[in-house]
């Protein structure tokens, strides 16, 4: 299995632009998680899905952030408009049964100028 | 509030020396516990996990961790560190009641001296 796939690996954009991060979970996994990692706040869970349905989005920082999972093999995290404080590494992770291991993707390093 | 604490932000050990990374949790019940490792520019890789049973858990790369309920701790150990172990290590926990939503500690950066 190729593992969790994220794209792009690096994204540099200007303040105010829309940013879309993409994630392909491991086939057969029915949980998908989006995390953000910063020096100041560490690893934060933004949102997670079960069977393509958002279960908990309490970690989404503000309305500028949105996430979708249109099917079992694809999810997006969108920031519109982006701000410099959104600069971080964004990780996607997927998991099989409820208490199984979460497998992380390589992350997308976002820089907002 | 539920939390995971890693008291040591940065640790330096000599190659070949033993290692112990500390992790404490604050939960109403015993959570499921995990240790992940993150190499520079990489995602997180699971080292080991504890759900129940034997309190000494063996993981990959020669790591082990011991769950101590009385101390609310889940410390990670390795008897002899290799230079390739230099990375950031994260302790994480979740309660079965919230379907496995992980809470991470702040991480401990391990530096290995030759």
Coordinates of C-alpha atoms in Angstrom, one line a residue:
Chain A
X1 CA 0.0 0.0 0.0
X2 CA 1.3 3.5 -0.8
X3 CA 0.2 4.9 2.5
X4 CA -1.5 8.2 3.0
X5 CA -0.8 10.5 0.1
X6 CA -0.9 14.3 0.5
X7 CA -0.5 17.0 -2.1
X8 CA 1.1 19.3 -2.6
X9 CA 4.1 18.7 -0.3
X10 CA 4.9 22.4 -0.3
X11 CA 2.7 25.4 -0.9
X12 CA 3.7 29.0 -0.9
X13 CA 1.0 31.6 -1.5
X14 CA 0.2 35.2 -0.8
X15 CA -2.2 36.4 1.9
X16 CA -5.7 36.4 0.6
X17 CA -5.4 33.6 -1.8
X18 CA -7.3 30.4 -1.6
X19 CA -5.4 27.3 -0.7
X20 CA -6.5 23.7 -1.2
X21 CA -4.7 20.8 0.4
X22 CA -5.5 17.2 -0.7
X23 CA -5.4 13.9 0.9
X24 CA -5.8 10.3 -0.2
X25 CA -6.3 7.9 2.7
X26 CA -5.2 4.3 2.8
X27 CA -7.7 2.1 1.0
X28 CA -10.2 0.6 3.3
X29 CA -9.7 3.0 6.1
X30 CA -13.0 4.7 7.2
X31 CA -11.6 7.4 9.4
X32 CA -9.7 10.4 8.1
X33 CA -8.1 13.2 10.2
X34 CA -6.7 16.6 9.4
X35 CA -4.0 18.0 11.8
X36 CA -2.0 21.2 11.9
X37 CA 1.5 21.4 13.4
X38 CA 3.1 24.6 14.5
X39 CA 5.9 25.4 16.8
X40 CA 3.7 27.4 19.1
X41 CA 0.7 25.0 19.3
X42 CA 2.2 21.6 18.5
X43 CA -0.1 19.1 16.8
X44 CA -3.8 20.1 16.7
X45 CA -6.6 18.0 15.4
X46 CA -8.7 20.2 13.0
X47 CA -11.4 17.8 11.9
X48 CA -12.1 14.2 11.4
X49 CA -14.4 12.1 9.2
X50 CA -16.0 8.7 9.6
X51 CA -17.3 7.1 6.4
X52 CA -17.0 10.4 4.6
X53 CA -19.1 12.3 7.2
X54 CA -17.6 15.0 9.4
X55 CA -17.8 13.9 13.0
X56 CA -15.9 16.6 14.9
X57 CA -14.9 19.9 13.5
X58 CA -14.3 21.7 16.8
X59 CA -10.7 22.2 16.0
X60 CA -11.3 24.1 12.9
X61 CA -9.9 27.6 13.8
X62 CA -12.4 29.8 12.0
X63 CA -14.8 29.9 9.1
X64 CA -12.0 30.5 6.6
X65 CA -11.2 26.8 7.0
X66 CA -13.4 24.1 5.4
X67 CA -12.9 20.4 4.8
X68 CA -14.8 18.0 2.6
X69 CA -14.7 14.3 1.9
X70 CA -16.7 13.6 -1.3
X71 CA -15.8 9.9 -1.3
X72 CA -13.8 7.3 0.6
X73 CA -10.6 8.0 -1.3
X74 CA -10.3 11.8 -1.3
X75 CA -10.5 14.7 1.1
X76 CA -9.7 18.4 0.8
X77 CA -8.8 21.1 3.4
X78 CA -9.4 24.6 2.0
X79 CA -8.4 27.9 3.5
X80 CA -10.1 30.9 2.0
X81 CA -8.8 33.6 2.3
X82 CA -5.4 32.5 3.6
X83 CA -3.4 34.5 6.2
X84 CA 0.2 34.5 7.3
X85 CA -0.8 32.9 10.6
X86 CA -2.0 29.9 8.7
X87 CA 1.5 29.0 7.9
X88 CA 2.1 25.5 9.3
X89 CA 2.5 21.8 8.3
X90 CA -0.8 20.2 7.7
X91 CA -1.1 16.4 8.1
X92 CA -3.7 14.0 7.0
X93 CA -4.0 10.7 8.8
X94 CA -6.3 7.7 8.3
X95 CA -7.3 4.8 10.4
X96 CA -9.2 1.5 10.1
X97 CA -11.2 0.2 13.1
X98 CA -12.0 2.5 15.9
X99 CA -8.9 1.9 18.0
X100 CA -6.5 1.0 15.4
X101 CA -3.3 2.9 14.5
X102 CA -3.5 6.3 12.8
X103 CA -1.3 6.4 9.7
X104 CA 0.0 9.8 8.8
X105 CA 0.8 11.3 5.5
X106 CA 4.1 13.2 4.9
X107 CA 2.4 16.5 5.4
X108 CA 2.0 19.7 3.4
X109 CA 4.2 22.6 4.4
X110 CA 2.1 25.8 3.8
X111 CA 3.7 29.2 3.8
X112 CA 1.5 32.3 3.5
X113 CA 3.4 35.4 2.7
Chain B
X1 CA -9.5 18.8 30.8
X2 CA -7.9 15.9 29.1
X3 CA -4.2 16.5 28.4
X4 CA -0.9 14.8 27.6
X5 CA 2.3 16.3 28.9
X6 CA 5.9 15.6 27.8
X7 CA 8.0 17.5 30.4
X8 CA 11.2 17.4 28.4
X9 CA 11.2 19.6 25.3
X10 CA 14.8 18.7 24.3
X11 CA 17.0 15.8 25.3
X12 CA 20.6 15.1 24.3
X13 CA 22.2 11.6 24.8
X14 CA 25.3 10.0 23.6
X15 CA 25.2 7.3 21.1
X16 CA 25.0 3.9 22.8
X17 CA 23.6 5.4 26.0
X18 CA 20.2 4.5 27.3
X19 CA 17.1 6.7 26.8
X20 CA 13.9 7.5 28.6
X21 CA 11.4 10.0 27.4
X22 CA 8.7 10.9 29.8
X23 CA 4.9 11.2 29.2
X24 CA 2.1 11.9 31.6
X25 CA -1.6 12.0 30.9
X26 CA -4.5 13.6 32.6
X27 CA -7.8 11.7 31.9
X28 CA -10.8 10.7 33.9
X29 CA -10.1 7.1 32.9
X30 CA -7.2 5.1 31.6
X31 CA -6.8 6.1 28.0
X32 CA -5.3 4.3 25.1
X33 CA -1.7 5.4 24.7
X34 CA 0.7 5.8 21.8
X35 CA 4.2 6.9 21.0
X36 CA 5.0 8.3 17.6
X37 CA 8.3 9.4 16.0
X38 CA 8.7 12.2 13.5
X39 CA 11.9 12.5 11.5
X40 CA 12.7 15.9 10.0
X41 CA 10.4 16.7 7.1
X42 CA 8.4 13.5 7.6
X43 CA 5.1 12.4 8.9
X44 CA 4.5 10.6 12.1
X45 CA 5.3 6.9 12.5
X46 CA 3.9 4.8 15.2
X47 CA 6.5 3.2 17.6
X48 CA 4.1 1.4 19.9
X49 CA 0.7 1.5 21.6
X50 CA -0.9 0.4 24.8
X51 CA -4.6 -0.6 25.0
X52 CA -4.7 -3.1 27.9
X53 CA -2.9 -6.1 29.3
X54 CA 0.8 -6.3 29.9
X55 CA 2.0 -2.9 31.0
X56 CA 5.4 -3.2 29.3
X57 CA 4.9 -2.7 25.6
X58 CA 7.4 -3.5 22.9
X59 CA 7.6 -1.5 19.7
X60 CA 9.6 -1.1 16.6
X61 CA 13.2 0.0 16.4
X62 CA 14.1 -1.5 19.8
X63 CA 11.8 0.9 21.7
X64 CA 9.6 -0.1 24.7
X65 CA 7.3 1.8 27.0
X66 CA 5.9 1.1 30.4
X67 CA 2.4 2.0 31.5
X68 CA 2.1 3.0 35.2
X69 CA -1.4 3.7 36.3
X70 CA -0.4 5.0 39.7
X71 CA 1.8 7.6 38.1
X72 CA -0.4 8.3 35.1
X73 CA 2.7 7.8 33.0
X74 CA 3.7 6.0 29.8
X75 CA 7.5 6.5 29.5
X76 CA 9.4 5.5 26.4
X77 CA 12.7 3.7 26.7
X78 CA 15.5 2.4 24.6
X79 CA 18.6 0.6 26.1
X80 CA 21.1 1.8 23.5
X81 CA 20.5 4.8 21.3
X82 CA 21.6 5.0 17.7
X83 CA 22.4 8.2 15.8
X84 CA 19.4 7.4 13.5
X85 CA 17.1 7.8 16.5
X86 CA 17.5 11.6 16.5
X87 CA 14.0 12.8 15.8
X88 CA 11.0 14.3 17.6
X89 CA 8.9 12.0 19.7
X90 CA 5.3 12.4 20.5
X91 CA 3.2 10.8 23.1
X92 CA -0.6 10.7 22.4
X93 CA -3.7 9.4 24.1
X94 CA -7.3 8.8 23.4
X95 CA -10.4 7.6 25.2
X96 CA -12.5 4.9 23.7
X97 CA -15.5 6.9 24.5
X98 CA -14.7 9.6 21.9
X99 CA -13.9 7.1 19.0
X100 CA -10.2 7.5 19.2
X101 CA -9.7 11.2 18.9
X102 CA -6.0 11.6 19.7
X103 CA -4.5 14.3 21.9
X104 CA -0.8 14.8 21.5
X105 CA 1.8 16.0 23.8
X106 CA 4.1 18.9 22.8
X107 CA 6.8 16.5 21.7
X108 CA 10.4 15.9 22.8
X109 CA 13.3 16.5 20.4
X110 CA 16.1 13.9 20.8
X111 CA 19.6 14.8 19.8
X112 CA 22.2 12.1 19.7
X113 CA 25.9 12.9 20.2
X114 CA 28.5 10.8 18.5

